[in-house]
């Protein structure tokens, strides 16, 4: 129990009692203030300040690491060289064709062109042949009508023009073959037979009828034979 009042002390040199006022607990427990003493509040404040500083130091690296942009460890010169090489690769034009590649391409183009040309020519000739046969059927029908009226076929000389004059073709002109050439008409006396000929694509007399297996492209028509 603490008592307030005079406290009795003895001097260590003389052993005489020495009286001092104040509370013994206060005198014994209170730290001295002054130049050599330490203020507990200052200690507490200093400790809190130190802790704040330590927290700032600890937290600052992670904060900076979170928001700061990443930096490459490569030297600046090496990085620039990599960028230049990448740009050159991206902008580098494709090399020219070699001679072998050009020859292969030309051969392929020539083959394709030949195939296309053959197909086009063949299709055109087929269409002209179809037109030739259609016009020959028209002339055959007119010849039959003429024979029904006159009991004979028209003569060789000017026979087809005679049919046109009688309007047996349905038009004032004699039909032509698919190559825009005149048909040849032969009717030997006494005009009981005839032959109607188209000389085909080459326009020459090949000496026979292609429908009967003869060489060439001539097309012949007879009165007793249907045109294929």
mmCIF file of C-alpha atoms in Angstrom:
data_model
loop_
_atom_site.group_PDB
_atom_site.id
_atom_site.type_symbol
_atom_site.label_atom_id
_atom_site.label_comp_id
_atom_site.label_asym_id
_atom_site.label_seq_id
_atom_site.Cartn_x
_atom_site.Cartn_y
_atom_site.Cartn_z
ATOM 1 C CA UNK A 1 0.000 0.000 0.000
ATOM 2 C CA UNK A 2 1.298 3.331 -1.063
ATOM 3 C CA UNK A 3 1.381 6.202 1.506
ATOM 4 C CA UNK A 4 1.718 9.803 0.654
ATOM 5 C CA UNK A 5 3.827 12.037 2.954
ATOM 6 C CA UNK A 6 7.325 11.907 4.229
ATOM 7 C CA UNK A 7 9.348 8.927 3.238
ATOM 8 C CA UNK A 8 12.379 8.032 5.255
ATOM 9 C CA UNK A 9 15.665 7.155 3.545
ATOM 10 C CA UNK A 10 19.139 6.631 4.888
ATOM 11 C CA UNK A 11 22.184 8.065 3.302
ATOM 12 C CA UNK A 12 24.634 5.434 2.192
ATOM 13 C CA UNK A 13 27.648 7.547 3.288
ATOM 14 C CA UNK A 14 26.599 8.579 6.801
ATOM 15 C CA UNK A 15 23.721 6.228 7.506
ATOM 16 C CA UNK A 16 21.610 9.191 8.661
ATOM 17 C CA UNK A 17 17.920 9.180 7.802
ATOM 18 C CA UNK A 18 16.909 11.472 4.983
ATOM 19 C CA UNK A 19 13.328 12.560 4.540
ATOM 20 C CA UNK A 20 11.859 13.221 1.116
ATOM 21 C CA UNK A 21 8.327 14.168 0.283
ATOM 22 C CA UNK A 22 6.132 12.339 -2.263
ATOM 23 C CA UNK A 23 4.801 8.853 -2.783
ATOM 24 C CA UNK A 24 7.296 6.098 -2.441
ATOM 25 C CA UNK A 25 5.763 4.226 -5.308
ATOM 26 C CA UNK A 26 5.882 7.362 -7.403
ATOM 27 C CA UNK A 27 9.481 8.019 -6.421
ATOM 28 C CA UNK A 28 10.576 4.476 -6.949
ATOM 29 C CA UNK A 29 8.601 3.681 -10.074
ATOM 30 C CA UNK A 30 8.467 6.973 -11.975
ATOM 31 C CA UNK A 31 11.210 7.246 -14.549
ATOM 32 C CA UNK A 32 13.246 10.371 -14.513
ATOM 33 C CA UNK A 33 12.743 12.918 -17.237
ATOM 34 C CA UNK A 34 15.342 15.198 -18.553
ATOM 35 C CA UNK A 35 18.355 14.958 -20.684
ATOM 36 C CA UNK A 36 19.185 11.413 -19.660
ATOM 37 C CA UNK A 37 15.615 10.159 -19.215
ATOM 38 C CA UNK A 38 13.145 8.744 -21.708
ATOM 39 C CA UNK A 39 9.551 9.767 -22.000
ATOM 40 C CA UNK A 40 7.293 6.699 -22.296
ATOM 41 C CA UNK A 41 4.967 8.577 -24.655
ATOM 42 C CA UNK A 42 7.884 9.432 -26.856
ATOM 43 C CA UNK A 43 8.909 5.779 -26.862
ATOM 44 C CA UNK A 44 5.424 4.721 -27.815
ATOM 45 C CA UNK A 45 5.191 7.378 -30.486
ATOM 46 C CA UNK A 46 8.596 6.499 -31.804
ATOM 47 C CA UNK A 47 7.699 2.819 -31.916
ATOM 48 C CA UNK A 48 4.494 3.511 -33.829
ATOM 49 C CA UNK A 49 6.367 5.734 -36.236
ATOM 50 C CA UNK A 50 8.999 3.053 -36.749
ATOM 51 C CA UNK A 51 6.335 0.440 -37.360
ATOM 52 C CA UNK A 52 4.640 2.673 -39.934
ATOM 53 C CA UNK A 53 7.947 3.228 -41.715
ATOM 54 C CA UNK A 54 8.643 -0.498 -41.728
ATOM 55 C CA UNK A 55 5.190 -1.207 -43.142
ATOM 56 C CA UNK A 56 5.781 1.357 -45.865
ATOM 57 C CA UNK A 57 9.092 -0.215 -46.765
ATOM 58 C CA UNK A 58 7.583 -3.706 -46.795
ATOM 59 C CA UNK A 59 4.486 -2.748 -48.785
ATOM 60 C CA UNK A 60 6.190 -0.435 -51.245
ATOM 61 C CA UNK A 61 7.937 -3.113 -53.394
ATOM 62 C CA UNK A 62 4.758 -5.140 -53.946
ATOM 63 C CA UNK A 63 2.837 -1.971 -54.793
ATOM 64 C CA UNK A 64 5.442 -0.914 -57.278
ATOM 65 C CA UNK A 65 5.659 -4.417 -58.707
ATOM 66 C CA UNK A 66 1.914 -4.534 -59.204
ATOM 67 C CA UNK A 67 1.576 -1.282 -61.136
ATOM 68 C CA UNK A 68 4.977 -0.712 -62.694
ATOM 69 C CA UNK A 69 5.436 -1.990 -66.267
ATOM 70 C CA UNK A 70 7.652 -4.989 -66.785
ATOM 71 C CA UNK A 71 11.118 -4.259 -68.020
ATOM 72 C CA UNK A 72 13.058 -6.519 -70.320
ATOM 73 C CA UNK A 73 16.408 -7.755 -69.131
ATOM 74 C CA UNK A 74 17.803 -7.651 -72.675
ATOM 75 C CA UNK A 75 20.115 -4.812 -73.616
ATOM 76 C CA UNK A 76 18.511 -2.020 -75.628
ATOM 77 C CA UNK A 77 20.749 -2.612 -78.648
ATOM 78 C CA UNK A 78 19.950 -6.332 -78.825
ATOM 79 C CA UNK A 79 16.221 -5.631 -78.556
ATOM 80 C CA UNK A 80 16.411 -3.116 -81.418
ATOM 81 C CA UNK A 81 18.278 -5.661 -83.562
ATOM 82 C CA UNK A 82 15.544 -8.249 -82.961
ATOM 83 C CA UNK A 83 12.876 -5.738 -83.959
ATOM 84 C CA UNK A 84 14.759 -4.809 -87.144
ATOM 85 C CA UNK A 85 15.203 -8.447 -88.135
ATOM 86 C CA UNK A 86 11.505 -9.144 -87.568
ATOM 87 C CA UNK A 87 10.550 -6.098 -89.652
ATOM 88 C CA UNK A 88 12.866 -7.177 -92.479
ATOM 89 C CA UNK A 89 11.398 -10.692 -92.473
ATOM 90 C CA UNK A 90 7.836 -9.358 -92.594
ATOM 91 C CA UNK A 91 8.631 -6.923 -95.416
ATOM 92 C CA UNK A 92 10.846 -9.251 -97.450
ATOM 93 C CA UNK A 93 9.267 -9.879 -100.906
ATOM 94 C CA UNK A 94 8.779 -13.400 -102.199
ATOM 95 C CA UNK A 95 11.559 -14.678 -104.394
ATOM 96 C CA UNK A 96 11.087 -14.836 -108.176
ATOM 97 C CA UNK A 97 10.137 -18.038 -109.969
ATOM 98 C CA UNK A 98 12.971 -20.255 -111.046
ATOM 99 C CA UNK A 99 13.393 -21.232 -114.692
ATOM 100 C CA UNK A 100 12.095 -24.746 -114.009
ATOM 101 C CA UNK A 101 8.985 -23.389 -112.289
ATOM 102 C CA UNK A 102 8.303 -21.050 -115.204
ATOM 103 C CA UNK A 103 8.652 -23.907 -117.691
ATOM 104 C CA UNK A 104 6.264 -26.083 -115.700
ATOM 105 C CA UNK A 105 3.707 -23.279 -115.523
ATOM 106 C CA UNK A 106 3.980 -22.631 -119.277
ATOM 107 C CA UNK A 107 3.562 -26.324 -120.086
ATOM 108 C CA UNK A 108 0.464 -26.552 -117.893
ATOM 109 C CA UNK A 109 -1.017 -23.436 -119.503
ATOM 110 C CA UNK A 110 -0.306 -24.830 -122.988
ATOM 111 C CA UNK A 111 -1.947 -28.166 -122.164
ATOM 112 C CA UNK A 112 -5.018 -26.483 -120.696
ATOM 113 C CA UNK A 113 -5.239 -24.143 -123.682
ATOM 114 C CA UNK A 114 -5.061 -27.069 -126.104
ATOM 115 C CA UNK A 115 -7.780 -28.959 -124.270
ATOM 116 C CA UNK A 116 -10.041 -25.911 -124.180
ATOM 117 C CA UNK A 117 -9.427 -25.175 -127.872
ATOM 118 C CA UNK A 118 -10.173 -28.754 -128.923
ATOM 119 C CA UNK A 119 -13.363 -28.782 -126.894
ATOM 120 C CA UNK A 120 -14.487 -25.445 -128.300
ATOM 121 C CA UNK A 121 -13.707 -26.417 -131.888
ATOM 122 C CA UNK A 122 -15.353 -29.798 -131.449
ATOM 123 C CA UNK A 123 -18.463 -28.233 -129.951
ATOM 124 C CA UNK A 124 -18.641 -25.662 -132.760
ATOM 125 C CA UNK A 125 -18.241 -28.334 -135.473
ATOM 126 C CA UNK A 126 -20.894 -30.460 -133.809
ATOM 127 C CA UNK A 127 -23.316 -27.534 -133.798
ATOM 128 C CA UNK A 128 -22.611 -26.815 -137.496
ATOM 129 C CA UNK A 129 -23.129 -30.455 -138.406
ATOM 130 C CA UNK A 130 -26.450 -30.480 -136.561
ATOM 131 C CA UNK A 131 -27.549 -27.401 -138.496
ATOM 132 C CA UNK A 132 -26.434 -29.034 -141.777
ATOM 133 C CA UNK A 133 -28.553 -32.118 -141.170
ATOM 134 C CA UNK A 134 -31.572 -30.006 -140.213
ATOM 135 C CA UNK A 135 -31.337 -27.970 -143.454
ATOM 136 C CA UNK A 136 -30.868 -31.154 -145.493
ATOM 137 C CA UNK A 137 -34.110 -32.528 -144.039
ATOM 138 C CA UNK A 138 -35.871 -29.324 -145.097
ATOM 139 C CA UNK A 139 -34.584 -29.759 -148.681
ATOM 140 C CA UNK A 140 -35.552 -33.458 -148.703
ATOM 141 C CA UNK A 141 -39.104 -32.579 -147.676
ATOM 142 C CA UNK A 142 -39.304 -29.972 -150.481
ATOM 143 C CA UNK A 143 -37.993 -32.515 -153.040
ATOM 144 C CA UNK A 144 -40.659 -35.017 -152.030
ATOM 145 C CA UNK A 145 -43.390 -32.378 -152.412
ATOM 146 C CA UNK A 146 -42.055 -31.452 -155.859
ATOM 147 C CA UNK A 147 -42.004 -35.094 -156.979
ATOM 148 C CA UNK A 148 -45.553 -35.559 -155.660
ATOM 149 C CA UNK A 149 -46.669 -32.683 -157.870
ATOM 150 C CA UNK A 150 -44.555 -33.386 -161.012
ATOM 151 C CA UNK A 151 -43.848 -37.144 -160.714
ATOM 152 C CA UNK A 152 -40.134 -36.435 -160.917
ATOM 153 C CA UNK A 153 -37.376 -34.683 -159.054
ATOM 154 C CA UNK A 154 -36.099 -31.332 -160.313
ATOM 155 C CA UNK A 155 -33.095 -31.431 -162.691
ATOM 156 C CA UNK A 156 -29.511 -31.085 -161.521
ATOM 157 C CA UNK A 157 -28.985 -27.668 -163.041
ATOM 158 C CA UNK A 158 -30.931 -25.134 -160.987
ATOM 159 C CA UNK A 159 -33.062 -27.790 -159.309
ATOM 160 C CA UNK A 160 -32.825 -26.348 -155.766
ATOM 161 C CA UNK A 161 -33.490 -22.805 -157.000
ATOM 162 C CA UNK A 162 -36.629 -24.158 -158.664
ATOM 163 C CA UNK A 163 -37.857 -25.395 -155.277
ATOM 164 C CA UNK A 164 -37.198 -21.967 -153.733
ATOM 165 C CA UNK A 165 -39.141 -20.243 -156.505
ATOM 166 C CA UNK A 166 -42.162 -22.394 -155.674
ATOM 167 C CA UNK A 167 -41.758 -21.431 -151.988
ATOM 168 C CA UNK A 168 -41.314 -25.039 -150.899
ATOM 169 C CA UNK A 169 -38.695 -24.030 -148.293
ATOM 170 C CA UNK A 170 -40.879 -21.473 -146.560
ATOM 171 C CA UNK A 171 -38.312 -18.820 -147.511
ATOM 172 C CA UNK A 172 -37.118 -17.210 -150.782
ATOM 173 C CA UNK A 173 -33.554 -18.631 -150.550
ATOM 174 C CA UNK A 174 -32.151 -22.143 -150.614
ATOM 175 C CA UNK A 175 -30.913 -23.227 -147.165
ATOM 176 C CA UNK A 176 -27.130 -23.622 -146.749
ATOM 177 C CA UNK A 177 -25.098 -26.013 -144.660
ATOM 178 C CA UNK A 178 -23.724 -25.248 -141.212
ATOM 179 C CA UNK A 179 -20.532 -23.776 -142.668
ATOM 180 C CA UNK A 180 -22.538 -21.328 -144.813
ATOM 181 C CA UNK A 181 -21.801 -23.153 -148.078
ATOM 182 C CA UNK A 182 -24.225 -24.277 -150.774
ATOM 183 C CA UNK A 183 -25.302 -27.904 -151.012
ATOM 184 C CA UNK A 184 -24.467 -29.902 -154.124
ATOM 185 C CA UNK A 185 -27.471 -31.533 -155.820
ATOM 186 C CA UNK A 186 -27.311 -34.277 -158.482
ATOM 187 C CA UNK A 187 -30.287 -35.920 -160.218
ATOM 188 C CA UNK A 188 -29.512 -38.098 -163.240
ATOM 189 C CA UNK A 189 -32.107 -38.450 -166.029
ATOM 190 C CA UNK A 190 -34.935 -39.321 -165.968
ATOM 191 C CA UNK A 191 -34.801 -37.578 -162.506
ATOM 192 C CA UNK A 192 -35.876 -40.657 -160.564
ATOM 193 C CA UNK A 193 -32.996 -40.467 -158.114
ATOM 194 C CA UNK A 194 -30.922 -37.752 -156.524
ATOM 195 C CA UNK A 195 -28.092 -37.148 -154.071
ATOM 196 C CA UNK A 196 -27.685 -34.096 -151.817
ATOM 197 C CA UNK A 197 -24.150 -33.452 -150.520
ATOM 198 C CA UNK A 198 -22.497 -31.231 -147.912
ATOM 199 C CA UNK A 199 -18.692 -31.216 -147.980
ATOM 200 C CA UNK A 200 -18.371 -30.676 -144.272
ATOM 201 C CA UNK A 201 -15.895 -28.535 -142.381
ATOM 202 C CA UNK A 202 -13.041 -28.759 -144.907
ATOM 203 C CA UNK A 203 -15.274 -27.913 -147.883
ATOM 204 C CA UNK A 204 -13.650 -30.614 -150.052
ATOM 205 C CA UNK A 205 -14.999 -33.718 -151.747
ATOM 206 C CA UNK A 206 -13.677 -36.626 -149.698
ATOM 207 C CA UNK A 207 -15.226 -39.202 -152.046
ATOM 208 C CA UNK A 208 -17.834 -40.765 -149.778
ATOM 209 C CA UNK A 209 -20.491 -40.487 -147.131
ATOM 210 C CA UNK A 210 -19.204 -40.334 -143.558
ATOM 211 C CA UNK A 211 -22.454 -41.906 -142.333
ATOM 212 C CA UNK A 212 -21.570 -45.001 -144.395
ATOM 213 C CA UNK A 213 -18.059 -45.246 -142.985
ATOM 214 C CA UNK A 214 -16.225 -43.356 -145.711
ATOM 215 C CA UNK A 215 -13.203 -41.262 -144.697
ATOM 216 C CA UNK A 216 -13.681 -37.539 -144.415
ATOM 217 C CA UNK A 217 -16.573 -35.432 -143.197
ATOM 218 C CA UNK A 218 -18.893 -35.342 -146.225
ATOM 219 C CA UNK A 219 -22.609 -35.849 -145.551
ATOM 220 C CA UNK A 220 -24.797 -37.378 -148.261
ATOM 221 C CA UNK A 221 -28.601 -37.661 -148.459
ATOM 222 C CA UNK A 222 -30.682 -39.976 -150.704
ATOM 223 C CA UNK A 223 -34.422 -40.246 -151.410
ATOM 224 C CA UNK A 224 -34.718 -43.792 -150.060
ATOM 225 C CA UNK A 225 -32.507 -43.334 -147.001
ATOM 226 C CA UNK A 226 -33.319 -41.442 -143.856
ATOM 227 C CA UNK A 227 -30.734 -39.036 -142.567
ATOM 228 C CA UNK A 228 -29.288 -40.024 -139.155
#
